[in-house]
Short mmCIF file of C-alpha atoms and ligand atoms in Angstrom, two decimals:
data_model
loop_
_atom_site.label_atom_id
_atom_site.label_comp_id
_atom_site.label_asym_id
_atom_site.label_seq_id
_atom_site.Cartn_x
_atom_site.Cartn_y
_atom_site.Cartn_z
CA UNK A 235 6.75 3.90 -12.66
CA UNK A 236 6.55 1.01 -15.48
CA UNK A 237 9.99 -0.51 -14.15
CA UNK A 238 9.53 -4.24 -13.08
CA UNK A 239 10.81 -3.54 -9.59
CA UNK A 240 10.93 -0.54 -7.32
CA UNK A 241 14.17 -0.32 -4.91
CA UNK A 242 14.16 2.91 -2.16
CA UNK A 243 17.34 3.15 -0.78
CA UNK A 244 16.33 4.97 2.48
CA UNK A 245 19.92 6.45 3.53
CA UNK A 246 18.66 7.34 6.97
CA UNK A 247 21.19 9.63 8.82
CA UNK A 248 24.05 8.77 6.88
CA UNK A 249 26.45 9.65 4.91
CA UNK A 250 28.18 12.35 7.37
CA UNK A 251 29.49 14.50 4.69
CA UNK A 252 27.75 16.13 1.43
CA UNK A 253 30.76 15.05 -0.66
CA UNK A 254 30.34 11.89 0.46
CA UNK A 255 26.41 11.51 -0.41
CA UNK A 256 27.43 12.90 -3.90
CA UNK A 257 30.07 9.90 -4.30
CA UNK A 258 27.24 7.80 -3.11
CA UNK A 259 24.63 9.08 -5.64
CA UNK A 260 27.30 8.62 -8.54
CA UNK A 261 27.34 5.23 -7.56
CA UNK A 262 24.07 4.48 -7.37
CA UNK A 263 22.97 6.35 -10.37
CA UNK A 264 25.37 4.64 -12.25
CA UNK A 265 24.16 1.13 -11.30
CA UNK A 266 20.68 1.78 -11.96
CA UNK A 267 21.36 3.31 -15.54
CA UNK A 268 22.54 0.30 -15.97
CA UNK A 269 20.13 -1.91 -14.63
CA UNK A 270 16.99 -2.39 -16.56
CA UNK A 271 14.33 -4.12 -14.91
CA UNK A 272 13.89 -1.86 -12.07
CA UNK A 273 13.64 2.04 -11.09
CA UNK A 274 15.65 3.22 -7.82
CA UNK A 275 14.54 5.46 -5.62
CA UNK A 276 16.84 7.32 -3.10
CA UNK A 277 16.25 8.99 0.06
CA UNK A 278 18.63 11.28 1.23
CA UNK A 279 18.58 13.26 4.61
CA UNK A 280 17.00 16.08 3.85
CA UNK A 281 19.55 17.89 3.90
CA UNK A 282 21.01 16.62 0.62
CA UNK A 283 17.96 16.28 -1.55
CA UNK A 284 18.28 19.42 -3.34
CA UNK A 285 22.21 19.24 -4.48
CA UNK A 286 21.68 15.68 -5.32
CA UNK A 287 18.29 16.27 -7.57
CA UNK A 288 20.07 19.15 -9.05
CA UNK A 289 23.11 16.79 -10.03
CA UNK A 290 20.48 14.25 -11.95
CA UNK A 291 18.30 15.15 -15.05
CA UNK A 292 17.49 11.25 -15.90
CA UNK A 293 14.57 8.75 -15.44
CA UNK A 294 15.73 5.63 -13.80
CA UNK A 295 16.66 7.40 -10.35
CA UNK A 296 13.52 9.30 -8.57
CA UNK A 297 13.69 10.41 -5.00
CA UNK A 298 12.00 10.49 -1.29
CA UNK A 299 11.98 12.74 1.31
CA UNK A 300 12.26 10.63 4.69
CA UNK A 301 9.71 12.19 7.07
CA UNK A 302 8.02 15.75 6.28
CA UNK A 303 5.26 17.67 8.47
CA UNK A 304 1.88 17.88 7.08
CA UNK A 305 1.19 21.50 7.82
CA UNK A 306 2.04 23.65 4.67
CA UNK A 307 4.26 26.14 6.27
CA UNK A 308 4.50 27.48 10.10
CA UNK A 309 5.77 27.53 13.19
CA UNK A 310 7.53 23.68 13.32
CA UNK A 311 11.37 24.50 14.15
CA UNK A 312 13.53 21.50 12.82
CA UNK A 313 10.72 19.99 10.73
CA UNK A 314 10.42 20.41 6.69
CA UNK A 315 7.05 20.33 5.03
CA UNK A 316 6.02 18.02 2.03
CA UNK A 317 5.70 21.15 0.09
CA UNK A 318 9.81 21.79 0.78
CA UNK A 319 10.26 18.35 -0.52
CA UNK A 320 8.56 18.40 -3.61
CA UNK A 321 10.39 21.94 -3.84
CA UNK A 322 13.23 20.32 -4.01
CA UNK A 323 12.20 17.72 -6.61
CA UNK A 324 11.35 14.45 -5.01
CA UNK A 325 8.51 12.41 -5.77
CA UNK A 326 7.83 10.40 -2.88
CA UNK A 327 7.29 10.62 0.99
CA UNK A 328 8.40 8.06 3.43
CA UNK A 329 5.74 7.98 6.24
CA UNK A 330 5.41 6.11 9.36
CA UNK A 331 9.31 4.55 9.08
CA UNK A 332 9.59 2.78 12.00
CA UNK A 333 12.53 4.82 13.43
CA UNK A 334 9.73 8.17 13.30
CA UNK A 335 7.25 6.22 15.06
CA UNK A 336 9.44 4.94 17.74
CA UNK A 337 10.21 8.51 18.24
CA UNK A 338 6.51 9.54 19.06
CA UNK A 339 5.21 9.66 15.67
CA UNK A 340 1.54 8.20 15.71
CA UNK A 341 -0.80 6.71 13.53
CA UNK A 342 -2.86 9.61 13.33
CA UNK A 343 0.07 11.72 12.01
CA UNK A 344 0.72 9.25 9.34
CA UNK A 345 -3.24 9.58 8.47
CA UNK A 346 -2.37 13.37 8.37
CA UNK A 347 0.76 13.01 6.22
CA UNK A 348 -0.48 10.68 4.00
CA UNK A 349 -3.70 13.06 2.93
CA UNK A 350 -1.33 16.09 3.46
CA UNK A 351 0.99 14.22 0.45
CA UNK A 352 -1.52 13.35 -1.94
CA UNK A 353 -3.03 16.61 -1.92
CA UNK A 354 0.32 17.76 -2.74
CA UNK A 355 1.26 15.62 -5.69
CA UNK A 356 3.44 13.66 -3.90
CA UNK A 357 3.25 9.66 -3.57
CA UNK A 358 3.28 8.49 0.29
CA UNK A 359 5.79 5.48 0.81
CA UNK A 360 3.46 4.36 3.89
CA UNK A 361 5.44 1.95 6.08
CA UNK A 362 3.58 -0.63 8.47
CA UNK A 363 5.02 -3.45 10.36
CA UNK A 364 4.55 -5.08 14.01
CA UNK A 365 6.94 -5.20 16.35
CA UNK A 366 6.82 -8.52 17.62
CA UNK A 367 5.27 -11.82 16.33
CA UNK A 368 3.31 -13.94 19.05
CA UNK A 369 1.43 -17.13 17.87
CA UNK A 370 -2.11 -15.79 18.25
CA UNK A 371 -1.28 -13.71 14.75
CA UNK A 372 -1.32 -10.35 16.48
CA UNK A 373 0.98 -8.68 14.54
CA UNK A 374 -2.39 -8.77 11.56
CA UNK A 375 -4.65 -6.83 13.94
CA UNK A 376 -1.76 -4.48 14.14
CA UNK A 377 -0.79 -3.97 10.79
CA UNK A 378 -4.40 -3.60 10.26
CA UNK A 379 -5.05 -0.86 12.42
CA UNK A 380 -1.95 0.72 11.27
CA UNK A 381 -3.30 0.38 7.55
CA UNK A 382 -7.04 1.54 8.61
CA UNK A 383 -5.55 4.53 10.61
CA UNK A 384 -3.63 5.52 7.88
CA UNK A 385 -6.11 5.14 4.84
CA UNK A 386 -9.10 6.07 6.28
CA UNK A 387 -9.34 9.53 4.50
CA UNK A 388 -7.82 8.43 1.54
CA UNK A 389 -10.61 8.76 -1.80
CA UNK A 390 -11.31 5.63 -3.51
CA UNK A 391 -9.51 6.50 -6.65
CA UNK A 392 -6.42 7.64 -4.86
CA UNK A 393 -5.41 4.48 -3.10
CA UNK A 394 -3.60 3.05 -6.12
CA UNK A 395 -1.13 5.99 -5.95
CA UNK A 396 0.03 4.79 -2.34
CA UNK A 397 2.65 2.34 -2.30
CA UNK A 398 2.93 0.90 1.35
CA UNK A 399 5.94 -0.78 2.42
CA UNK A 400 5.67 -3.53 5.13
CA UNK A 401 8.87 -3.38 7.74
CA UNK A 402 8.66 -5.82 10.59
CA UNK A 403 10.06 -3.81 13.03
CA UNK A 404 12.23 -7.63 14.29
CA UNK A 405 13.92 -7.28 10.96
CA UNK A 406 14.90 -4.05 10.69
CA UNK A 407 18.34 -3.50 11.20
CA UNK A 408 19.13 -7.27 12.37
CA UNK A 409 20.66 -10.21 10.52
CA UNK A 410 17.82 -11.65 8.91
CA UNK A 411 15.00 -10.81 6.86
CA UNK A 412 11.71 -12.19 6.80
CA UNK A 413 10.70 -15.31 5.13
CA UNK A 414 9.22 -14.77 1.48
CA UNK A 415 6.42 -16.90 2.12
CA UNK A 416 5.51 -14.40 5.08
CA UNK A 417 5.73 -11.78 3.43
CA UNK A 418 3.65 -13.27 0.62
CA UNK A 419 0.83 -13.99 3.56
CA UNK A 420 1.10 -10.32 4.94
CA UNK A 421 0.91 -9.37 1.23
CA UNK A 422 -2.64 -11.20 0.70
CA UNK A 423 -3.51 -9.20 3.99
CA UNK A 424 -2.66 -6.49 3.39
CA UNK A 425 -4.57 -5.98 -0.31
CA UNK A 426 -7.55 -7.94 1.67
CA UNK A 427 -7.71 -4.82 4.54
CA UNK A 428 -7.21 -2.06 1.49
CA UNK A 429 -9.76 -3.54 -0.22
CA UNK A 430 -12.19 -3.64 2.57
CA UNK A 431 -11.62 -0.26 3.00
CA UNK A 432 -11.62 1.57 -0.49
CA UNK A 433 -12.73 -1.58 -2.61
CA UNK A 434 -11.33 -3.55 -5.67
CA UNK A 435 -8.94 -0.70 -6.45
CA UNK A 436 -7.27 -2.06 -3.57
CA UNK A 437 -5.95 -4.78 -4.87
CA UNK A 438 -3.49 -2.40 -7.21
CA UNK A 439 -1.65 -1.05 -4.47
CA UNK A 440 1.78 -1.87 -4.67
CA UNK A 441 3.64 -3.24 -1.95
CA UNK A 442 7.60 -3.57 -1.16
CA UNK A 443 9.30 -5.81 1.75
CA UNK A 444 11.58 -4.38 4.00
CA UNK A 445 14.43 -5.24 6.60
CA UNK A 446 17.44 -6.70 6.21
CA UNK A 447 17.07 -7.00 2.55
CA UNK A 448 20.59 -8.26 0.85
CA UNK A 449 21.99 -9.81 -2.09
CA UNK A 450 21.09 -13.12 -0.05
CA UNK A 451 17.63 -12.77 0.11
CA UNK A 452 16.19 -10.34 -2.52
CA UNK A 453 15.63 -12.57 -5.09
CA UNK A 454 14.02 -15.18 -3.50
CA UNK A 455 11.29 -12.00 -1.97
CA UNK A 456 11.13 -10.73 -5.38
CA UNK A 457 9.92 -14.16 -6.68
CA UNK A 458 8.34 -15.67 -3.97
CA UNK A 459 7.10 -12.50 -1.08
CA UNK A 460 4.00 -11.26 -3.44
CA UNK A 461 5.77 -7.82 -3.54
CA UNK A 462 6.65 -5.60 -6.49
CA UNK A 463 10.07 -3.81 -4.36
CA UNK A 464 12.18 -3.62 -1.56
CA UNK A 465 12.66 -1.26 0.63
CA UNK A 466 16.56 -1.12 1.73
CA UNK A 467 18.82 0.12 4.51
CA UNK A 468 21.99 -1.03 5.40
CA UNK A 469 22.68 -2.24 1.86
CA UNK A 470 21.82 0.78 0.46
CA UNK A 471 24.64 2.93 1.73
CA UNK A 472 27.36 0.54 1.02
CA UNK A 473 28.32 0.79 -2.85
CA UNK A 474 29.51 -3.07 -2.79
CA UNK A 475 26.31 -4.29 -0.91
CA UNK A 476 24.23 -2.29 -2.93
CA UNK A 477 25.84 -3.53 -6.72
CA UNK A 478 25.43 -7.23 -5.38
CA UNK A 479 21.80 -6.39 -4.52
CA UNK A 480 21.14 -4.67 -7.52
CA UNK A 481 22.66 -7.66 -9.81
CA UNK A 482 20.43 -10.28 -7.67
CA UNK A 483 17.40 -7.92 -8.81
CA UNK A 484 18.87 -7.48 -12.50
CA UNK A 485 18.94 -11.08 -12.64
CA UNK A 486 15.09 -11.67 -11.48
P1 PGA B 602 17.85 -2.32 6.97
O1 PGA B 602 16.80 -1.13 7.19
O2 PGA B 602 17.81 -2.68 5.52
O3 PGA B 602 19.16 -1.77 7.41
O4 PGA B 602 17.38 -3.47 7.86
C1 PGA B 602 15.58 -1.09 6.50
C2 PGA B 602 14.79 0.12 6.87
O5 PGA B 602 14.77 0.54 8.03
O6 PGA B 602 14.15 0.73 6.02
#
């Protein structure tokens, strides 16, 4: 992706109706033509990704499946495999949202998924982030182990592919994001762990901020937070939230 700045516009369970998500995609599509320092990538429920990638031939939009099994086909009822989603032409894999792993899913399956998308050609959106931020810096040890579970299989050369996307789990969904200048600290850490792990390569991985992210704060992140995206919710699915966002960005 050589656009400045990446934007995933993780839908989550919404919109209710397919005609709906179409009007939505028009929308956004439309913006990020027009926008032309960054590249947009949309996640869809599942559901939707195949009439949506078969409604858009272009560049500047790519999309994201938002949680897919590991296991190449079998006996999983309700899940969808990686292979399904690259089927149905995305390019990326959300893993490890914070909404899947308050519902059970561990950091072991994100090791799984993360290998499981690679192999398959597909780039792993890997999301981190603690839940709660104490004064002896806890929430490092846990985005480390989060990042080390994760990563540990990954090959050397294959780390720059992975773009992780740090969520404090505080700021998702609330009023307020984090400060750039923690992010910016988180950032340093986490390029330090990766490159403990899989060496200098590490420090190419590309990282976005997520939670809460507005019009209000996403330029200041994008200047200041060390990161080279954002990953967005709320904003994402509301076609006036989302131009005022996407202006902020244009005008980075
Ligand atoms: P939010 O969600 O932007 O609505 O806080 C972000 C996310 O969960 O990815």
């Amino acid at each position: 992706m050589a656009a400045k700045y990446i934007v995933v516009a993780n839908w989550k369970m919404n919109p209710m109706t397919l005609r709906d998500a179409k009007k939505l995609f028009q929308m956004t599509k439309k913006m990020a033509d027009a926008a032309s320092n960054m590249s947009i990538i949309v996640a869809p429920p599942a559901i939707y990704l195949q009439p949506l990638t078969a409604l858009y031939k272009g560049q500047k939009v790519q999309f994201a499946g938002q949680s897919a099994h590991e296991a190449a086909s079998g006996p999983f009822t309700g899940e969808i495999s990686i292979a399904q989603v690259k089927n149905a032409k995305a390019r990326f894999l959300l893993v490890g949202h914070a909404e899947r792993r308050e519902h059970g899913e561990t950091n072991e399956d994100t090791a799984r998924k993360v290998s499981a998308a690679l192999k398959e050609g597909i780039i792993p959106i890997l999301c981190v982030g603690e839940a709660r931020r104490e004064q002896s810096g806890s929430h490092f040890t846990f985005v480390r182990e989060q990042l080390r579970a994760a990563l540990q299989s990954v090959e050397q050369n294959a780390v720059t592919k992975i773009i992780v996307a740090y969520e404090p789990v505080w700021a998702i969904g609330s009023e307020e994001a984090m400060s750039p200048r923690a992010m910016h600290e988180m950032a340093i850490f986490i390029r330090k762990t990766i490159v403990e792990m899989h060496g200098a390569k590490g420090y190419g991985v590309k990282i976005l901020y997520g939670g809460a992210v507005s019009e209000k704060n996403a330029g200041a992140m994008l200047k200041e937070g060390d990161v080279v995206g954002l990953l967005v919710g709320r904003a994402s699915i509301n076609p006036k939230e989302l131009a005022a966002l996407l202006t902020a960005i244009q005008e980075q």
